[in-house]
PDB file of N, CA and C in Angstrom:
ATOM      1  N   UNK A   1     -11.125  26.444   7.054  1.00  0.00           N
ATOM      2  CA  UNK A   1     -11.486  25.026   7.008  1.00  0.00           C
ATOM      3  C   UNK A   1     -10.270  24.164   7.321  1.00  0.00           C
ATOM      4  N   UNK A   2     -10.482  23.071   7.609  1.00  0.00           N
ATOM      5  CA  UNK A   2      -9.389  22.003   7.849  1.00  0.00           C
ATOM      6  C   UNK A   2      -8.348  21.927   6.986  1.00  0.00           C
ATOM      7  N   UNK A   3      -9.187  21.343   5.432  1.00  0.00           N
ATOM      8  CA  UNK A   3      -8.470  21.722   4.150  1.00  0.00           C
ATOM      9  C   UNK A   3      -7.337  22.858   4.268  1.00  0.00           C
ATOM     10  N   UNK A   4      -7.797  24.108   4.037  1.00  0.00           N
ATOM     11  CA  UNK A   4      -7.132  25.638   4.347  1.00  0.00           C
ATOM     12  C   UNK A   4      -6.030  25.219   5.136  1.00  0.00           C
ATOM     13  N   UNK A   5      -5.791  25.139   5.923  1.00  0.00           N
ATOM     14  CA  UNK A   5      -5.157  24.997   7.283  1.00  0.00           C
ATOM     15  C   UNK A   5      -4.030  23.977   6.944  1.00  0.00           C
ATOM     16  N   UNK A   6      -4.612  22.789   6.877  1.00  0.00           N
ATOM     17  CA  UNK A   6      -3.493  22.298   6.543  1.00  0.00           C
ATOM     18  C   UNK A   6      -2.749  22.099   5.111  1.00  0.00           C
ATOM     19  N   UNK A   7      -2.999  23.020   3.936  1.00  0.00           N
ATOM     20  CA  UNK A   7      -2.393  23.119   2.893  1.00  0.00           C
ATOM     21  C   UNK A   7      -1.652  24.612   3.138  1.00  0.00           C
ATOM     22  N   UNK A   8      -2.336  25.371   4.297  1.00  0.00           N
ATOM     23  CA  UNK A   8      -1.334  26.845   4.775  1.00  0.00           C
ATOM     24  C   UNK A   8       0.412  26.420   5.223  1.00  0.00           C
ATOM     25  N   UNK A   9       0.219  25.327   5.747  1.00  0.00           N
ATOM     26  CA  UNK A   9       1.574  25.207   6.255  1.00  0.00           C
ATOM     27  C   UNK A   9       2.416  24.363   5.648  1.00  0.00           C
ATOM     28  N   UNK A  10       2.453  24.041   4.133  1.00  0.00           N
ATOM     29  CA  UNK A  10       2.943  23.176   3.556  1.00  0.00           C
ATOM     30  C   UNK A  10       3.225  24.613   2.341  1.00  0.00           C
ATOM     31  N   UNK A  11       4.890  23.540   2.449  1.00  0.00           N
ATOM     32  CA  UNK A  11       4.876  24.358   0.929  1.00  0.00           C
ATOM     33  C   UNK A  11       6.150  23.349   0.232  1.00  0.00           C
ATOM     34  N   UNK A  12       6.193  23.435  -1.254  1.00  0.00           N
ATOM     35  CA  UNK A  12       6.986  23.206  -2.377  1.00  0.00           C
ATOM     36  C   UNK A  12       6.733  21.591  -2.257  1.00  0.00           C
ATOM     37  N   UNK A  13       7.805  20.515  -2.236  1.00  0.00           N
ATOM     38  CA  UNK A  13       7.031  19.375  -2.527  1.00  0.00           C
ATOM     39  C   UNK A  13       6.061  19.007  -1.411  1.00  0.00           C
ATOM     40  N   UNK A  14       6.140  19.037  -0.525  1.00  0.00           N
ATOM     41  CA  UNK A  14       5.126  18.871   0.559  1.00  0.00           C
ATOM     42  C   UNK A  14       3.762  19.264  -0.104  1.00  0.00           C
ATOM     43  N   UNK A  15       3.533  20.108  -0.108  1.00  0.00           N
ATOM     44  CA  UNK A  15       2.449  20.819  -0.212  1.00  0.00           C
ATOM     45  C   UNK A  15       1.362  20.358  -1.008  1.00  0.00           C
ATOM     46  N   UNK A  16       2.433  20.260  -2.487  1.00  0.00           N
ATOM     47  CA  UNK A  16       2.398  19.353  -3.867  1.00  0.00           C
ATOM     48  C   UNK A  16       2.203  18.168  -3.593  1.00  0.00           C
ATOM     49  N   UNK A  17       2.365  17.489  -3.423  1.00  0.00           N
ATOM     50  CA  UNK A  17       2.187  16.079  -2.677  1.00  0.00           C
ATOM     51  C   UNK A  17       0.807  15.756  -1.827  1.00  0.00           C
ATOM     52  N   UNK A  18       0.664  16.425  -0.735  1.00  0.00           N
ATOM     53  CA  UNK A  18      -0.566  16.884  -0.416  1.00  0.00           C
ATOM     54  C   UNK A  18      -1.818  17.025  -0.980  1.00  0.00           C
ATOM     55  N   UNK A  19      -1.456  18.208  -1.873  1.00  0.00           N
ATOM     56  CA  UNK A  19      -2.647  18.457  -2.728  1.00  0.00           C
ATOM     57  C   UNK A  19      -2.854  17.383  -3.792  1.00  0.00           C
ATOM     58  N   UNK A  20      -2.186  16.354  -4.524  1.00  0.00           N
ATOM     59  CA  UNK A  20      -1.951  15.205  -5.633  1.00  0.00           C
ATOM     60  C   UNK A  20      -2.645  14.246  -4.721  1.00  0.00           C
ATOM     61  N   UNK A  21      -2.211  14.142  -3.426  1.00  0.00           N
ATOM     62  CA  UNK A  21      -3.230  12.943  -2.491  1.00  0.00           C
ATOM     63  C   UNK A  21      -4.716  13.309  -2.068  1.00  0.00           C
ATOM     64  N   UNK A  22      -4.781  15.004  -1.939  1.00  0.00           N
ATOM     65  CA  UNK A  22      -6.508  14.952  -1.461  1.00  0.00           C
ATOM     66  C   UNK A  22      -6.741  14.961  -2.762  1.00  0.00           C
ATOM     67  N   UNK A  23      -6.541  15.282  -4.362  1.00  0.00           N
ATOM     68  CA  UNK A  23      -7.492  15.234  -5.218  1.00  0.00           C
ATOM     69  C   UNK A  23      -7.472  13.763  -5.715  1.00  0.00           C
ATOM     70  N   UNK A  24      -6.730  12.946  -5.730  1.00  0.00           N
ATOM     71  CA  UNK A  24      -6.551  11.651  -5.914  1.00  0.00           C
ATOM     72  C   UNK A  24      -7.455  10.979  -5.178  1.00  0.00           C
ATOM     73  N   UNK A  25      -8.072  11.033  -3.854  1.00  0.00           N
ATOM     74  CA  UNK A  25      -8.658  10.978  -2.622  1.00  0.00           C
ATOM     75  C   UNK A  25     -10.185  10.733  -4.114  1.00  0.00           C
ATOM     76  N   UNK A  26     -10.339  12.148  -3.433  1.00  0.00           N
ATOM     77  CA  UNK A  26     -11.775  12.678  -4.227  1.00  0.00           C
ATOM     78  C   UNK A  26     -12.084  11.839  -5.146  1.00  0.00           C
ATOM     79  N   UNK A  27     -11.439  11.496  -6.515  1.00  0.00           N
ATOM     80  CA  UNK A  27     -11.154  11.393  -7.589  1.00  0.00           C
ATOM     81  C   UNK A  27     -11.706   9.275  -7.444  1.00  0.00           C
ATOM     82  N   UNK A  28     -10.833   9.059  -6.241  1.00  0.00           N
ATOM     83  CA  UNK A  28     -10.948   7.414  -6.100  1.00  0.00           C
ATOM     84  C   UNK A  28     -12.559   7.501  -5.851  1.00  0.00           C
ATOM     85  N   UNK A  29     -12.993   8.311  -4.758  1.00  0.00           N
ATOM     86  CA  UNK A  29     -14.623   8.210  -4.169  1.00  0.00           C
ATOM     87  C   UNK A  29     -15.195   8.177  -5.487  1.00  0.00           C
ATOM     88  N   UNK A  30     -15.228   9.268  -6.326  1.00  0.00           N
ATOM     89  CA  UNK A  30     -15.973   9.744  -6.866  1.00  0.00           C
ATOM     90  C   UNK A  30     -15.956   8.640  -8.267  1.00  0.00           C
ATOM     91  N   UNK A  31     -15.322   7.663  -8.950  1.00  0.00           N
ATOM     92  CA  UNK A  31     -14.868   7.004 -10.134  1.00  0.00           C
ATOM     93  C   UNK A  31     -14.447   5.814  -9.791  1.00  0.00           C
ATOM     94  N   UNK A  32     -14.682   5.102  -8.729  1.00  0.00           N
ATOM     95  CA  UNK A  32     -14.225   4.447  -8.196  1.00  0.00           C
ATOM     96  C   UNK A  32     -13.959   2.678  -9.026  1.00  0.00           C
ATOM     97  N   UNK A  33     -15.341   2.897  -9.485  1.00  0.00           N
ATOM     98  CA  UNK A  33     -15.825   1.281 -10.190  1.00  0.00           C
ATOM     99  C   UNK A  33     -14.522   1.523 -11.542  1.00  0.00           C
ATOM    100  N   UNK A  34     -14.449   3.186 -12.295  1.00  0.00           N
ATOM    101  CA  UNK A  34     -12.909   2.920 -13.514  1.00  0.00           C
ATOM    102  C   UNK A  34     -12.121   2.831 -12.838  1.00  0.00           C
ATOM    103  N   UNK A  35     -12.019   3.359 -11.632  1.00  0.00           N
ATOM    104  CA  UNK A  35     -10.431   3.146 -11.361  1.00  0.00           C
ATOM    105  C   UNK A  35      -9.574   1.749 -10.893  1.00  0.00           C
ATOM    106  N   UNK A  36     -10.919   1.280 -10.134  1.00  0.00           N
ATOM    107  CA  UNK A  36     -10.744  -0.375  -9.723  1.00  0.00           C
ATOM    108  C   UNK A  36     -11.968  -1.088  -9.855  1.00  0.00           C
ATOM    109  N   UNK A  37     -11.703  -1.286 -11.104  1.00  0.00           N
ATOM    110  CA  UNK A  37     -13.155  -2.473 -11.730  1.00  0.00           C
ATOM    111  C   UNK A  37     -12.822  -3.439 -10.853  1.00  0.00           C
ATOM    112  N   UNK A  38     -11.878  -4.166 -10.208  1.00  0.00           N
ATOM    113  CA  UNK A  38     -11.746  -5.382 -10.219  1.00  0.00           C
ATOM    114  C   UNK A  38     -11.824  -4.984  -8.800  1.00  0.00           C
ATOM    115  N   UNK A  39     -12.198  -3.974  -8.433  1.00  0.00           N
ATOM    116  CA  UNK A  39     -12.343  -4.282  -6.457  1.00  0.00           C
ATOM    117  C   UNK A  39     -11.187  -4.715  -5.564  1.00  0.00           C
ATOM    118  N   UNK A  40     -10.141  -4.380  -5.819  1.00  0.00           N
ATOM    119  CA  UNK A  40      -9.178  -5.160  -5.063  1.00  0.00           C
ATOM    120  C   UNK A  40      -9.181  -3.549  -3.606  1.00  0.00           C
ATOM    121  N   UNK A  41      -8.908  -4.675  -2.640  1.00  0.00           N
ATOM    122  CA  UNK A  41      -8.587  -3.614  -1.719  1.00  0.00           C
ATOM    123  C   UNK A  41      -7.735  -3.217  -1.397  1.00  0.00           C
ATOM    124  N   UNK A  42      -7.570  -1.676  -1.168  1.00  0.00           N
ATOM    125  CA  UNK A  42      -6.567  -0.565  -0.820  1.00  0.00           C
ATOM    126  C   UNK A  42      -5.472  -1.225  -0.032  1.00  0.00           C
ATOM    127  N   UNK A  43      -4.419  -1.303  -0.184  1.00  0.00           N
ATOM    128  CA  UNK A  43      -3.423  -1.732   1.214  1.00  0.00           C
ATOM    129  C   UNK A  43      -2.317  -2.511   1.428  1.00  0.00           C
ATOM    130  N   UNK A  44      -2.009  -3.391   1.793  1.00  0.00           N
ATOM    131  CA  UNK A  44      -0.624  -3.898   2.047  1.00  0.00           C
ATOM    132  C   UNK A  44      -0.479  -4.389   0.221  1.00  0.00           C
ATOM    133  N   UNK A  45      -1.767  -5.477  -0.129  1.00  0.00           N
ATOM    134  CA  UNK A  45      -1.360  -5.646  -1.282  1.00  0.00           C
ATOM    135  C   UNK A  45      -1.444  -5.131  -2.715  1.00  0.00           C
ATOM    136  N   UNK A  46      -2.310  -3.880  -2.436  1.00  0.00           N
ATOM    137  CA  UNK A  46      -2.743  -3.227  -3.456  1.00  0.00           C
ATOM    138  C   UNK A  46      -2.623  -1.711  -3.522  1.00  0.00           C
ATOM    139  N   UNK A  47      -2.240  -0.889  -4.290  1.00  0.00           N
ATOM    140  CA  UNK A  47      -1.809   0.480  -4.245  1.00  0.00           C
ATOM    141  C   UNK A  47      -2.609   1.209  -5.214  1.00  0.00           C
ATOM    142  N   UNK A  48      -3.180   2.466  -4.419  1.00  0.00           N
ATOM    143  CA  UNK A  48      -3.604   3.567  -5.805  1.00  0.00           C
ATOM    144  C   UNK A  48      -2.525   3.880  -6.591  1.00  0.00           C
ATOM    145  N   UNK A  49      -2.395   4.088  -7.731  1.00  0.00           N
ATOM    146  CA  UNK A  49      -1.246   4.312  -8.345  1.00  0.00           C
ATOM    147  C   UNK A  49      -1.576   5.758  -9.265  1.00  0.00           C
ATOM    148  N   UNK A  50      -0.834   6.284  -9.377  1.00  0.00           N
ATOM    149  CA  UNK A  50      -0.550   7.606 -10.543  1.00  0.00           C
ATOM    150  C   UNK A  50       0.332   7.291 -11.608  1.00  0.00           C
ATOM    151  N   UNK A  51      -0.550   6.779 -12.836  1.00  0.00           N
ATOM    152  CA  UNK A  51       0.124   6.394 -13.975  1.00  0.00           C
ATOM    153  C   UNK A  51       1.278   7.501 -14.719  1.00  0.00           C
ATOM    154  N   UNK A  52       1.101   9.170 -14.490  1.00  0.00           N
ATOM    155  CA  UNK A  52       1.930   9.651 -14.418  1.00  0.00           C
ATOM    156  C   UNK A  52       2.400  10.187 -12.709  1.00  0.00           C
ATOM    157  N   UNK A  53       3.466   9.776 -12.469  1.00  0.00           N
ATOM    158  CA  UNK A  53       3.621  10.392 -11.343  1.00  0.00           C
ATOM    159  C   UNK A  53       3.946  11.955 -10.740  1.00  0.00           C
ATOM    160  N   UNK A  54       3.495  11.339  -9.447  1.00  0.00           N
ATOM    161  CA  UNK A  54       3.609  12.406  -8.934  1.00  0.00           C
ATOM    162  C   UNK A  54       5.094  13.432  -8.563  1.00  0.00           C
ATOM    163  N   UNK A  55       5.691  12.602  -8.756  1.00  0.00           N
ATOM    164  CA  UNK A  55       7.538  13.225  -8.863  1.00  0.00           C
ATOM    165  C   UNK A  55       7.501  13.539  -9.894  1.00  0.00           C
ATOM    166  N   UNK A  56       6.858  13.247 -11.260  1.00  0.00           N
ATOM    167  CA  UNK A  56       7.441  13.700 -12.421  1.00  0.00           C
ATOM    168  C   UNK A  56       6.378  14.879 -12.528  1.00  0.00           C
ATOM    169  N   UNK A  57       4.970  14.977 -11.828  1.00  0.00           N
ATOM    170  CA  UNK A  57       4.289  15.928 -12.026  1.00  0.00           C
ATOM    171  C   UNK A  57       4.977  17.200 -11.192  1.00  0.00           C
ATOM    172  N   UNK A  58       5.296  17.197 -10.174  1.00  0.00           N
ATOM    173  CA  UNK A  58       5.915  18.428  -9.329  1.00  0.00           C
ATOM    174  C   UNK A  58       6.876  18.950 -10.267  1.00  0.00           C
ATOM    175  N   UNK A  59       7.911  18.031 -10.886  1.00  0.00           N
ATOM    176  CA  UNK A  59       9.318  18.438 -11.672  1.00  0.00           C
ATOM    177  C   UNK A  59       8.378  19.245 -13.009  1.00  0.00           C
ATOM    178  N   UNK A  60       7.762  18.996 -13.073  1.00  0.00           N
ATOM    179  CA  UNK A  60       7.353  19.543 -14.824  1.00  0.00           C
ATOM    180  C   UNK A  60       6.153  20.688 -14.383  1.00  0.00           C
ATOM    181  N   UNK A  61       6.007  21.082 -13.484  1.00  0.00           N
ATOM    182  CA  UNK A  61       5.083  21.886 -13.068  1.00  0.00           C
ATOM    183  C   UNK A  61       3.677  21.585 -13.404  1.00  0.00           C
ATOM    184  N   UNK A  62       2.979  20.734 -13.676  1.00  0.00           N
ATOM    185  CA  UNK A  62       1.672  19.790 -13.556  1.00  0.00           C
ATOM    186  C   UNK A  62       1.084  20.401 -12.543  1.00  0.00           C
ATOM    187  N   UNK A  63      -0.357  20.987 -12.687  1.00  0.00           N
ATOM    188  CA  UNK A  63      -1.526  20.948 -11.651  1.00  0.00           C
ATOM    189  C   UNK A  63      -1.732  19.695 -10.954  1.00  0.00           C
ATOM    190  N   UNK A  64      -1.856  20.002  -9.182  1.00  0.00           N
ATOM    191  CA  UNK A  64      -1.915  18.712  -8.832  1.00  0.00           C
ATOM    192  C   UNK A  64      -3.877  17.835  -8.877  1.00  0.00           C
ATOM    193  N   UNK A  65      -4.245  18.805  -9.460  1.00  0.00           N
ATOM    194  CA  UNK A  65      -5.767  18.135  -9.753  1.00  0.00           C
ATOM    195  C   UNK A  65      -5.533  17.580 -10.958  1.00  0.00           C
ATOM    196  N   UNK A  66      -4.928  17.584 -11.983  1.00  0.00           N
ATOM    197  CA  UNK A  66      -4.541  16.892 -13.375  1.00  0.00           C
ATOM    198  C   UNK A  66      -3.808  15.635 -12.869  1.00  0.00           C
ATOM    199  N   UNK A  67      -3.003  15.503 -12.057  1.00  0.00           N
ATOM    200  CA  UNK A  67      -2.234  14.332 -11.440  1.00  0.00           C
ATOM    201  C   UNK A  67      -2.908  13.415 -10.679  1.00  0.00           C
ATOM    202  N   UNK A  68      -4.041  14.029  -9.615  1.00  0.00           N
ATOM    203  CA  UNK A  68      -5.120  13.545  -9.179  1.00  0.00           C
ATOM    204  C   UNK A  68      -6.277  12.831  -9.789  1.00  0.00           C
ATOM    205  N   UNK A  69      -6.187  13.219 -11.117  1.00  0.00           N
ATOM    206  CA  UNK A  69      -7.430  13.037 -12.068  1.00  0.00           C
ATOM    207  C   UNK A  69      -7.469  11.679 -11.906  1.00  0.00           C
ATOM    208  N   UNK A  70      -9.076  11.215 -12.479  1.00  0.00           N
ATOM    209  CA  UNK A  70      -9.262   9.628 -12.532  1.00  0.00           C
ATOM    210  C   UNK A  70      -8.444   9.148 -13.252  1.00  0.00           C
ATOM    211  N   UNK A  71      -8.523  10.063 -14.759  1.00  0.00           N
ATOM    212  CA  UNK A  71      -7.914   9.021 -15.573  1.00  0.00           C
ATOM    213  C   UNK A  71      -6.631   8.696 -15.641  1.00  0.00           C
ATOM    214  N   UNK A  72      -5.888   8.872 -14.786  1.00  0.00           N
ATOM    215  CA  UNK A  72      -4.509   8.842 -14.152  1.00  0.00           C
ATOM    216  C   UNK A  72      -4.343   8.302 -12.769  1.00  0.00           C
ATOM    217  N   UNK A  73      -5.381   7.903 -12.863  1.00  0.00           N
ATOM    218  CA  UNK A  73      -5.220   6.216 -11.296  1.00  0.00           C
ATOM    219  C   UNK A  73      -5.743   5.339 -12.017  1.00  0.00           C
ATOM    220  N   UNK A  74      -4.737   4.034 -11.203  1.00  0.00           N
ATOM    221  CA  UNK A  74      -4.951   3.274 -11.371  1.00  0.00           C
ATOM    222  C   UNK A  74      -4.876   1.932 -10.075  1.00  0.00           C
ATOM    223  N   UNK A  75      -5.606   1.200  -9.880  1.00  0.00           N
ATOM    224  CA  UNK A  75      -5.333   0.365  -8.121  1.00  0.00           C
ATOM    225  C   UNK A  75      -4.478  -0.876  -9.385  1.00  0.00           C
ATOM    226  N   UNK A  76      -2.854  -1.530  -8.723  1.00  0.00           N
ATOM    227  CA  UNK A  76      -2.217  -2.354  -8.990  1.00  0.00           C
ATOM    228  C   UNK A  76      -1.607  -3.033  -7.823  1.00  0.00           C
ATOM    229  N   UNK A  77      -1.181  -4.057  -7.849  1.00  0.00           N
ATOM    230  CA  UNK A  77      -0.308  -4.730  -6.840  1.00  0.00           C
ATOM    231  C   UNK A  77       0.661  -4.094  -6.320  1.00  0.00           C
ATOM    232  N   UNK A  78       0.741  -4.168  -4.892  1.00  0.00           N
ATOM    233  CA  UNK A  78       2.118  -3.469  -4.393  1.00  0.00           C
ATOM    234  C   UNK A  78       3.345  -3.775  -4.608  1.00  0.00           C
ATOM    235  N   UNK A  79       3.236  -4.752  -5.358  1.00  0.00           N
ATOM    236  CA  UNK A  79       4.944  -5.288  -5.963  1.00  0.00           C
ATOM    237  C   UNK A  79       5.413  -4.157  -7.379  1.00  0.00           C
ATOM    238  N   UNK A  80       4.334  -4.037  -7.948  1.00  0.00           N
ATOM    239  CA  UNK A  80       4.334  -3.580  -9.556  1.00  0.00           C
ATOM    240  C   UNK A  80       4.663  -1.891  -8.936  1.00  0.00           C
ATOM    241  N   UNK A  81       4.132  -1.483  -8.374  1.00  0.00           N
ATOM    242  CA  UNK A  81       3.581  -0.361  -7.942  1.00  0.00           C
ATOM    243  C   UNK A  81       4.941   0.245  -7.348  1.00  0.00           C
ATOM    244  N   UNK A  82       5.828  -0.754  -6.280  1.00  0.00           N
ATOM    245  CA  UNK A  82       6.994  -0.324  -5.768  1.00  0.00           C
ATOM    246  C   UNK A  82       7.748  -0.720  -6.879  1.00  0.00           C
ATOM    247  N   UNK A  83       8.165  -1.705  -7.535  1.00  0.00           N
ATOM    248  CA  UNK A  83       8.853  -1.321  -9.013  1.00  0.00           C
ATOM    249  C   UNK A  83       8.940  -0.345  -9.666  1.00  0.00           C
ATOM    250  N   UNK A  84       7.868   0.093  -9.857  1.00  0.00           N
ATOM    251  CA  UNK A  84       7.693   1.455 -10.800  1.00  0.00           C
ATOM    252  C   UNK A  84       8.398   2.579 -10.295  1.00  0.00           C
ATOM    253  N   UNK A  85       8.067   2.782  -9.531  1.00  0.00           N
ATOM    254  CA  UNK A  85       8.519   3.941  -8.425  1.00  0.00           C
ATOM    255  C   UNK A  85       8.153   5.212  -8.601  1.00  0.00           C
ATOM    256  N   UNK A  86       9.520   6.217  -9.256  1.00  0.00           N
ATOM    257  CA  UNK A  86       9.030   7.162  -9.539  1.00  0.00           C
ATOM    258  C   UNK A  86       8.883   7.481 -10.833  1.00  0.00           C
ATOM    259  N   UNK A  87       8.263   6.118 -12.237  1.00  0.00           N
ATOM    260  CA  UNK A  87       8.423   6.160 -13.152  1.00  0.00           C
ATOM    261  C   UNK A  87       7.156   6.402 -13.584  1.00  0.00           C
ATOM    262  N   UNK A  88       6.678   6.445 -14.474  1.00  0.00           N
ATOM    263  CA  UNK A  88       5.260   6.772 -15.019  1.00  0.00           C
ATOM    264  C   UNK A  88       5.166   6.154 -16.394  1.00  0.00           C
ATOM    265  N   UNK A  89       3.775   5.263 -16.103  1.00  0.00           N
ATOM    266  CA  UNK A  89       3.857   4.538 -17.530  1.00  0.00           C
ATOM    267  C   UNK A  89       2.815   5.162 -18.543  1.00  0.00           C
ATOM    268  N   UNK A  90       2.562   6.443 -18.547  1.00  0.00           N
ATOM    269  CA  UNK A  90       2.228   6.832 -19.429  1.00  0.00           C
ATOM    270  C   UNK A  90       2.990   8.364 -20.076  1.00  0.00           C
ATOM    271  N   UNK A  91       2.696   9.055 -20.377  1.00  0.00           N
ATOM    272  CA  UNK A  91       3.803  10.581 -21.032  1.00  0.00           C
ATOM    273  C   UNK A  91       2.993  11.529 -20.817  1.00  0.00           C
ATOM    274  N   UNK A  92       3.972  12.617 -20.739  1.00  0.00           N
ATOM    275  CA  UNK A  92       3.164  13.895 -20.213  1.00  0.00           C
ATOM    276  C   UNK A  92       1.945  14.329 -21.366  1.00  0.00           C
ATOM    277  N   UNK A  93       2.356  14.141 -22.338  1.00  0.00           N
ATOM    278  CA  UNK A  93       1.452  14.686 -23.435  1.00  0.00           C
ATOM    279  C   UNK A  93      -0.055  13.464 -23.282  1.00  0.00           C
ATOM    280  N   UNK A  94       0.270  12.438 -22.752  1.00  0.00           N
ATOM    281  CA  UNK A  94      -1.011  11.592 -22.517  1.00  0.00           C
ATOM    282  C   UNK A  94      -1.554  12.053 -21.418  1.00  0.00           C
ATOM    283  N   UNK A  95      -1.058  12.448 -20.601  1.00  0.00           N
ATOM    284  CA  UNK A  95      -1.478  13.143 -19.083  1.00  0.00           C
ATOM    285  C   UNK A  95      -2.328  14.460 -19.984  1.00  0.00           C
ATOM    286  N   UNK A  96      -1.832  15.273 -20.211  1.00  0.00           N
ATOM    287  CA  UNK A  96      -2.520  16.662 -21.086  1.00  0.00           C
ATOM    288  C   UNK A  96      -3.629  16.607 -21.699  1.00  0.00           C
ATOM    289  N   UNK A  97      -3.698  15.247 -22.299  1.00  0.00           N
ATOM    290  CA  UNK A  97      -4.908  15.262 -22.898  1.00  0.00           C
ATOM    291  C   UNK A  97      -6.050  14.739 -22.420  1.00  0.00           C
ATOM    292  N   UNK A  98      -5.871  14.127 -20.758  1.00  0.00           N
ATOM    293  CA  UNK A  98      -7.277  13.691 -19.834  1.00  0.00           C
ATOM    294  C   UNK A  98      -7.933  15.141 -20.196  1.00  0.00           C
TER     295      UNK A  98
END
């Protein structure tokens, strides 16, 4: 499959990264109205966000479908969003327990 294929040729953060964006993907379709009640649209001014991130999920060895999960997006302003960076405003042990 497409999928297959292109997660064959990726590896370590790549790969990881990858896989945190297609389940994040899924995750937005599928939950869409919790993740952005307020409808703002995707893009210059608005960002999916990973309340724990995804740098801190690769470093700590995190499944990237747990990082992907709904309850770990969130859509915020692209100002807040590039502030944050690679920080995460919630803790791993709050991540664990989605």
């Amino acid at each position: 499959s497409k999928f297959e294929n292109a997660v064959k040729y990726k590896f370590g953060w790549q790969r990881y990264k990858f896989l945190v964006r297609y389940y994040s993907e899924l995750s937005f379709k599928k939950h869409y109205v919790e993740i952005n009640p307020n409808k703002y649209e995707r893009g210059k001014d608005y960002h999916l966000d990973h309340k724990y991130s995804i740098y801190e999920g690769f470093l700590n060895n995190i499944p990237p479908k747990l990082v992907g999960h709904y309850q770990n997006l969130e859509v915020i302003s692209s100002n807040e969003n590039l502030k944050k960076n690679k920080k995460c405003s919630i803790t791993i042990n709050e991540l664990k327990k989605i």
